[in-house]
XYZ file of C-alpha atoms in Angstrom:
473
model
C 4.372 -1.055 -8.330
C 4.931 1.321 -11.439
C 4.155 4.868 -10.579
C 3.349 5.029 -14.487
C 0.477 2.721 -14.414
C -1.404 5.367 -12.843
C -2.855 7.623 -15.247
C -1.420 11.263 -15.304
C -4.896 12.690 -14.890
C -5.684 11.424 -11.744
C -3.954 14.311 -10.078
C -6.293 16.583 -11.892
C -8.977 15.115 -10.191
C -10.772 16.880 -7.277
C -9.153 14.844 -4.051
C -13.489 14.116 -3.068
C -13.559 11.832 -6.033
C -10.262 10.437 -6.726
C -11.164 6.532 -5.998
C -10.236 4.788 -2.734
C -10.437 0.922 -4.220
C -8.185 -0.842 -3.374
C -7.980 1.163 0.399
C -4.482 -0.377 0.090
C -1.633 0.957 -2.712
C 1.751 0.323 -0.936
C 0.835 -3.571 -1.187
C -1.180 -6.013 -2.205
C -3.449 -7.503 0.381
C -5.460 -10.117 -0.413
C -7.867 -12.131 1.702
C -9.129 -9.497 4.341
C -10.562 -10.239 7.338
C -11.848 -7.385 9.725
C -11.914 -7.177 13.471
C -13.064 -4.416 15.401
C -11.146 -3.591 18.738
C -10.799 -0.616 21.109
C -12.779 2.144 18.999
C -10.622 1.100 15.753
C -11.340 -1.268 12.526
C -8.432 -3.222 11.768
C -7.790 -5.201 8.703
C -5.465 -8.793 8.411
C -4.520 -9.672 5.000
C -2.384 -11.815 3.418
C 0.492 -10.368 1.074
C 0.811 -11.187 -2.821
C 4.592 -10.333 -3.708
C 5.269 -8.041 -6.238
C 6.135 -9.428 -9.982
C 4.100 -11.425 -12.656
C 3.586 -14.794 -11.476
C 1.213 -17.512 -12.443
C 0.851 -18.761 -8.911
C 0.549 -17.780 -5.377
C 3.469 -16.290 -3.944
C 2.648 -15.639 -0.250
C 5.554 -15.788 2.649
C 3.452 -13.252 5.345
C 0.925 -11.440 6.432
C 0.137 -7.834 7.219
C -2.173 -5.510 9.759
C -3.740 -2.063 8.532
C -5.880 -0.096 11.079
C -8.673 2.889 10.949
C -10.399 5.034 13.337
C -12.250 6.832 9.967
C -12.475 4.070 7.614
C -10.477 6.346 4.812
C -6.544 6.770 6.248
C -5.304 3.466 7.018
C -2.257 3.117 9.140
C 0.349 0.330 7.467
C 1.591 -2.037 10.557
C 4.081 -3.894 9.212
C 4.197 -7.787 9.027
C 3.548 -9.121 12.558
C 3.670 -12.614 11.667
C 5.356 -14.553 8.653
C 5.857 -18.102 7.788
C 8.957 -18.082 9.930
C 6.391 -17.797 13.028
C 5.557 -21.406 12.208
C 8.394 -23.535 11.889
C 6.230 -26.208 11.066
C 5.298 -24.487 7.720
C 6.398 -25.285 4.352
C 4.813 -22.416 2.144
C 1.782 -20.850 1.582
C 1.096 -18.206 4.384
C -2.864 -18.235 3.095
C -6.391 -16.692 4.090
C -6.540 -15.621 7.764
C -8.478 -14.164 10.901
C -7.990 -12.528 13.635
C -10.155 -12.606 16.990
C -9.734 -10.877 20.198
C -10.437 -13.235 23.419
C -10.061 -12.448 26.913
C -7.180 -9.042 26.153
C -5.508 -11.574 23.760
C -5.270 -11.468 19.960
C -5.375 -15.392 18.189
C -4.416 -15.497 14.678
C -5.585 -18.325 12.278
C -3.638 -18.874 9.646
C -3.941 -21.864 6.636
C 0.084 -23.396 5.155
C 1.769 -26.313 3.999
C 2.587 -28.677 6.591
C 5.737 -30.093 5.831
C 5.952 -32.745 7.978
C 3.127 -33.938 5.967
C 2.760 -31.320 2.803
C -1.413 -31.188 3.494
C -2.720 -27.528 4.035
C -2.896 -27.071 7.895
C -4.540 -24.579 9.994
C -2.455 -22.701 12.692
C -2.927 -20.566 15.801
C -0.381 -17.488 16.395
C -1.235 -15.264 19.718
C -0.296 -12.069 20.818
C -0.499 -8.923 23.949
C -1.758 -6.221 21.252
C -4.056 -6.651 17.629
C -0.206 -5.964 16.062
C 1.641 -8.194 17.510
C 4.473 -9.341 17.471
C 2.721 -13.027 17.402
C 3.438 -16.408 18.350
C 2.648 -19.618 17.420
C 0.394 -20.891 19.789
C 0.671 -24.137 19.245
C 3.992 -25.443 18.314
C 2.208 -27.555 15.689
C -1.074 -27.150 13.193
C -4.386 -27.167 14.903
C -5.610 -29.153 12.741
C -4.723 -30.491 9.238
C -5.275 -32.544 6.874
C -5.794 -33.348 2.880
C -8.414 -32.187 0.438
C -8.053 -28.093 1.307
C -7.739 -27.132 4.708
C -7.624 -23.644 4.420
C -9.391 -20.488 4.838
C -10.197 -20.443 8.284
C -13.014 -18.217 9.761
C -13.340 -18.298 13.872
C -16.346 -16.381 15.931
C -16.621 -16.138 19.693
C -19.900 -15.971 20.976
C -21.366 -14.222 23.827
C -21.914 -17.428 25.768
C -18.445 -17.903 25.304
C -18.694 -20.718 22.342
C -16.013 -20.446 20.056
C -16.357 -22.374 16.614
C -13.580 -22.678 13.890
C -14.591 -23.126 9.895
C -12.537 -24.069 7.109
C -11.907 -25.740 3.913
C -11.690 -25.930 0.042
C -13.826 -26.998 -1.686
C -14.965 -28.848 1.635
C -16.596 -27.623 4.716
C -15.681 -28.361 8.065
C -16.336 -27.669 11.567
C -15.040 -27.907 15.119
C -15.824 -26.319 18.415
C -12.681 -24.020 19.983
C -11.930 -24.642 23.938
C -12.035 -21.838 25.617
C -7.991 -21.585 25.618
C -8.889 -20.861 21.744
C -5.657 -23.080 20.676
C -7.510 -26.149 20.992
C -10.786 -27.853 20.469
C -13.272 -30.112 21.566
C -12.686 -33.705 20.408
C -15.812 -34.956 22.625
C -18.328 -32.381 20.634
C -20.980 -34.575 18.106
C -23.145 -32.892 15.550
C -26.178 -34.741 15.105
C -27.979 -34.825 11.731
C -27.512 -35.903 7.792
C -26.093 -32.890 6.922
C -22.567 -33.551 8.767
C -20.610 -36.810 8.483
C -17.448 -37.402 11.226
C -14.055 -36.746 9.763
C -12.255 -37.008 12.885
C -12.991 -36.650 16.687
C -14.022 -33.385 16.980
C -14.209 -32.483 13.477
C -17.403 -32.348 11.368
C -17.509 -31.877 7.098
C -20.637 -30.303 5.949
C -22.850 -32.305 3.097
C -23.325 -29.606 0.306
C -26.634 -29.883 -1.459
C -28.678 -26.860 -3.060
C -30.722 -26.696 -0.123
C -27.196 -25.439 1.888
C -25.085 -24.042 -0.040
C -26.962 -23.456 -3.537
C -25.214 -26.530 -5.236
C -23.566 -30.314 -4.366
C -19.753 -30.971 -3.458
C -19.725 -32.712 -6.589
C -20.736 -31.950 -10.049
C -23.452 -34.605 -11.142
C -22.031 -36.249 -14.542
C -22.648 -33.884 -17.649
C -23.349 -30.711 -15.075
C -21.091 -27.714 -14.984
C -21.328 -24.979 -12.038
C -23.790 -23.246 -14.327
C -26.304 -25.709 -13.478
C -26.343 -24.965 -10.277
C -27.336 -21.753 -8.391
C -24.236 -21.268 -6.376
C -21.330 -23.690 -5.768
C -19.240 -23.695 -1.542
C -15.927 -22.680 -2.952
C -14.002 -21.416 -0.411
C -13.291 -18.256 1.774
C -16.028 -19.129 4.833
C -16.818 -15.942 6.561
C -19.006 -16.748 10.085
C -20.680 -14.455 11.989
C -24.744 -13.685 13.832
C -26.744 -10.907 13.925
C -30.425 -10.687 15.081
C -30.050 -14.817 16.532
C -29.219 -15.845 13.238
C -26.002 -17.300 12.264
C -24.196 -16.072 8.715
C -21.457 -18.077 6.442
C -20.756 -16.041 3.759
C -18.275 -17.571 1.280
C -16.826 -17.292 -1.764
C -19.033 -19.484 -4.577
C -19.598 -20.809 -8.011
C -16.095 -22.305 -8.838
C -13.406 -20.500 -10.810
C -14.403 -17.155 -11.334
C -16.177 -16.977 -7.918
C -18.383 -14.564 -6.448
C -19.700 -14.118 -2.726
C -22.962 -15.978 -1.784
C -24.252 -17.118 2.158
C -25.939 -19.580 3.742
C -27.945 -19.034 7.113
C -28.616 -21.263 9.807
C -30.225 -21.365 13.703
C -27.499 -23.100 14.909
C -24.025 -22.635 14.333
C -22.803 -25.916 13.045
C -25.901 -26.220 10.748
C -27.926 -27.547 8.675
C -27.659 -24.566 6.690
C -29.671 -23.142 4.361
C -28.762 -21.016 1.120
C -29.941 -17.573 1.318
C -28.681 -15.516 -1.972
C -25.767 -14.280 -3.477
C -24.050 -11.122 -1.952
C -21.673 -10.272 -4.879
C -22.486 -11.558 -7.875
C -19.550 -12.110 -10.413
C -17.794 -8.547 -10.798
C -15.286 -7.731 -13.775
C -12.797 -6.625 -10.877
C -9.314 -8.495 -12.417
C -8.863 -11.287 -9.933
C -10.253 -15.078 -10.491
C -11.312 -15.231 -6.850
C -12.811 -13.470 -4.221
C -12.806 -13.515 0.039
C -14.750 -11.862 2.181
C -15.005 -10.372 5.647
C -18.172 -8.568 7.143
C -18.151 -6.013 10.194
C -19.970 -3.226 12.085
C -18.036 -0.087 13.005
C -19.674 3.310 14.693
C -22.936 2.379 13.589
C -22.011 1.046 9.833
C -22.348 -2.328 7.774
C -18.850 -3.117 5.916
C -18.378 -5.550 3.738
C -14.636 -6.251 3.064
C -13.479 -8.160 -0.211
C -10.298 -8.124 -2.394
C -10.041 -6.951 -5.827
C -7.413 -7.050 -8.791
C -8.002 -3.153 -9.295
C -4.483 -1.671 -8.006
C -2.044 -0.931 -10.890
C -0.230 -4.128 -11.820
C -3.302 -6.205 -10.295
C -3.912 -9.908 -11.311
C -5.186 -13.132 -9.973
C -2.244 -13.181 -8.188
C -1.614 -9.789 -6.776
C -5.039 -8.813 -5.063
C -5.614 -5.619 -2.747
C -8.642 -5.271 0.014
C -11.283 -3.151 -0.942
C -14.251 -1.968 1.577
C -18.353 -1.023 0.204
C -20.835 0.003 3.265
C -24.230 -1.361 3.078
C -27.539 -1.589 5.016
C -29.167 -4.701 5.409
C -32.304 -5.777 4.209
C -35.703 -4.609 6.774
C -36.078 -8.636 6.896
C -32.458 -8.704 8.189
C -31.264 -10.499 4.634
C -28.029 -9.281 3.109
C -28.766 -6.829 -0.159
C -26.467 -7.521 -3.708
C -23.675 -5.378 -2.957
C -21.737 -3.937 -5.916
C -17.889 -2.780 -5.892
C -17.403 1.221 -6.162
C -14.605 3.038 -6.944
C -15.441 5.810 -4.232
C -15.297 3.495 -1.243
C -16.608 4.839 1.766
C -16.905 7.754 3.885
C -15.425 8.892 6.316
C -16.633 8.665 10.045
C -14.160 10.499 12.117
C -11.026 12.983 11.434
C -7.691 13.250 11.568
C -5.783 15.070 14.134
C -3.039 17.091 12.664
C -1.421 18.185 15.630
C -0.663 14.688 16.830
C 2.023 12.741 15.424
C 0.477 11.392 11.982
C 2.759 8.223 10.802
C 3.645 8.883 7.235
C 2.543 5.462 6.786
C -1.265 6.373 7.328
C -2.923 7.156 4.231
C -6.065 7.511 2.183
C -4.454 7.012 -1.301
C -0.936 6.839 -2.596
C 0.903 6.595 -5.563
C 4.181 4.910 -6.155
C 5.294 4.545 -2.839
C 6.310 1.918 -0.434
C 6.494 1.036 3.126
C 9.381 -0.658 5.338
C 10.082 -1.561 8.829
C 13.000 -0.462 11.055
C 13.399 -1.689 14.612
C 14.257 1.468 15.918
C 11.741 3.487 13.652
C 8.891 1.293 13.185
C 6.897 1.439 9.584
C 7.958 4.103 7.419
C 7.504 5.323 4.048
C 10.052 4.210 1.204
C 10.368 4.497 -2.758
C 9.683 8.091 -2.828
C 10.426 9.783 -6.600
C 9.840 12.415 -7.928
C 6.203 12.531 -8.578
C 4.712 10.853 -6.186
C 2.371 11.529 -3.545
C 0.355 10.226 -0.568
C -3.046 11.661 0.236
C -4.879 12.044 3.801
C -8.754 12.874 4.411
C -10.765 14.617 6.647
C -7.703 16.385 8.292
C -9.290 18.853 11.052
C -7.379 22.061 11.700
C -10.198 23.811 14.617
C -10.957 26.942 14.693
C -7.569 28.502 15.359
C -5.502 26.712 12.638
C -1.778 26.011 12.046
C 1.135 28.051 11.620
C 3.674 25.357 10.720
C 4.635 21.964 10.130
C 7.489 19.305 11.255
C 8.100 16.068 9.120
C 10.550 13.519 10.107
C 12.397 12.044 6.723
C 15.811 10.374 6.041
C 17.804 11.029 2.848
C 21.414 9.283 2.079
C 21.751 10.877 -1.472
C 19.979 13.756 -3.266
C 17.373 14.953 -1.054
C 14.201 16.771 -2.526
C 10.695 18.658 -1.515
C 7.128 18.261 0.151
C 5.072 19.965 -0.957
C 1.709 20.327 1.034
C -1.513 21.033 -0.494
C -5.100 21.139 0.598
C -6.683 18.622 -1.439
C -4.749 17.029 -4.458
C -1.291 18.175 -6.095
C -2.795 21.324 -7.427
C -4.872 22.592 -5.050
C -3.799 25.412 -2.309
C -0.073 25.054 -1.480
C 0.158 25.517 2.043
C 4.140 24.288 2.877
C 7.144 23.727 1.033
C 9.252 21.824 2.615
C 13.081 21.387 1.305
C 14.969 17.828 2.269
C 18.969 17.841 2.395
C 20.926 14.732 2.262
C 21.132 13.243 6.241
C 24.096 10.361 5.454
C 22.026 7.663 5.192
C 18.237 6.392 4.074
C 17.688 5.160 8.116
C 19.390 8.719 9.515
C 16.660 10.648 10.378
C 15.954 14.246 11.080
C 13.437 16.471 12.221
C 12.414 20.020 9.700
C 9.807 22.610 10.596
C 8.646 24.994 7.930
C 6.310 27.643 8.176
C 3.286 27.439 6.502
C 2.502 29.483 3.444
C -1.340 29.640 3.840
C -2.983 28.911 6.983
C -5.960 26.089 7.287
C -9.075 25.942 9.820
C -11.649 23.563 9.467
C -11.571 20.398 8.129
C -9.433 19.428 4.674
C -7.965 17.137 2.682
C -4.193 16.819 2.392
C -1.531 15.848 -0.211
C 1.979 15.478 0.283
C 3.543 15.602 -3.233
C 7.176 15.038 -3.564
C 9.388 16.631 -5.989
C 13.010 16.218 -7.077
C 15.603 14.742 -9.374
C 13.562 12.502 -11.808
C 14.895 8.410 -11.556
C 16.344 9.052 -8.345
C 15.137 7.461 -4.718
C 14.761 10.990 -2.884
C 14.292 10.338 0.744
C 12.006 8.120 3.234
C 9.372 9.828 4.990
C 8.481 8.746 8.994
C 5.814 10.757 10.125
C 4.251 14.342 9.648
C 3.066 17.058 12.769
C 1.381 20.540 12.658
C 2.086 22.881 15.346
C -0.642 25.423 16.401
C -0.663 28.595 15.875
C-alpha cells in the first residue's frame, strides 16, 4: 500500500473523527461474510492481491474478528487455494458457519478437472482454523456461474446452500454439512430441476426485480432490479430474506423475501442503492451482534483501491417498524464501539481500529504480526479502558534486523498527549523478538483512544511489532 496516498491532514484530525471505512487497512478484503460466535464478531473475506490489475487476482481467504466492532484482529489466512487440491484458480467469495461445534467454510473456485466454477467446503475445530478440505472434491459444480455460496442453518436443523451468477441455485444440505440431499424436491413454477437435489430459480420482476434474460431491446435500466450474484440468505421473524448484488454491473444491493426457505421469492426493494465507492461490484452480509444490526459490504475506498482491490466496510442499521430493511448508505465514520479494549492483557499489534502504511505477516511460532513499519506510519485502537488507577509502564514485543527506531504512544491521535516513548534497538533479525518495558510519561485513567506512532530513518523498514501490554500501578 502506498503510504503517501493518505493525506497528511489525516493525522491532524482528532481520532474521534477519523474515518473507519474500510475496517481493514492492511490488506484488501473483498466479499465479506460475517459470523457471530462466542461473543465475537468474525468476518471471513477474500484477498485481492496488491497492485494494479484488470482482473481478480485472489489466491487465499482471510479471517478478522472483533469483540467491540471497532478494533479488529487479523487472524491471517487459514485457508488458500492450496487447501483444495482440485482447485485451479479463483479464491472468490465464501461464507463460514458453525454447526455442532465445527466450522464449515464454503468457498468457490475453478475445478481444474472441468474448468468450471465450483463450490467447495472446508472444516475446522476453531473459527480461525486451520481448515481442511472436507470432501476432497467440489460439493457442487457446473457450467454457468457456480460462485458465491451462502449457507443458513435453521433452528430445526435444516440447512440450505444458495449460490450463483447470473443464475440462482439451491440445495438442501445434509446434517454433515458436507453433502446434500439428492432426493430433495421443490415443487412450483418458480424453479426448474438442474440435477438430483439441485434446483434453479426462475427470475422475473415479481421475484427478483427483473428477468434472468433481458428481452430484446431491453437494458438493465428497464427493470427495477435484476439478480446478479452474491446472495446472502438468513431468517428473521419467521421470514426468509435473500439479499443479493443486483442490477448488472455496476452493482447495488437489493433483497427478496419468502415464507419458505426455497421460495417462491418476492422482490422487496433495494438495500444499498448504487454508490460511487470505487468498486463496480458489491457483496453483502447481514448479522446481529450485542443487540445491534450490521450490514457488511465491500468498496474500493482504501488508498490504492479499485474494482479489483476491494475492502470490507460496515454500517449499523435498524429494521423498519414493519420488519423491512431500510435503505442503507455508506458512511465514512463506521460504527460505534460496543465494548472496550483491556490494555492490561496482551493485545496483539495486529488488532487495530485504523492504520496507515502497515502490513501483516504470519510466523509459525509468533503467529500474525505487524510488518512494513516505516517512519510516519501508525496504528490506532479505540475505547481502551485503563480503569480508575491507571498504568505506570508499557511493554512491547518487537524485532529489527537493521536500524530499529521508536514507538511513541499518544492518547488520541499522533498529535495528542504523549504517554510513552519507546526506543527500539536492532535485535539481530526481523523475527528475533525482544520485549521492552518503558515507564509512562503521563498516566491515563478511564477510556481513551490510543495511537502507536512509529519513528525512525526515513525510507527504511524500521522493525516488526508483535504485541503490547500496559502494566498496572
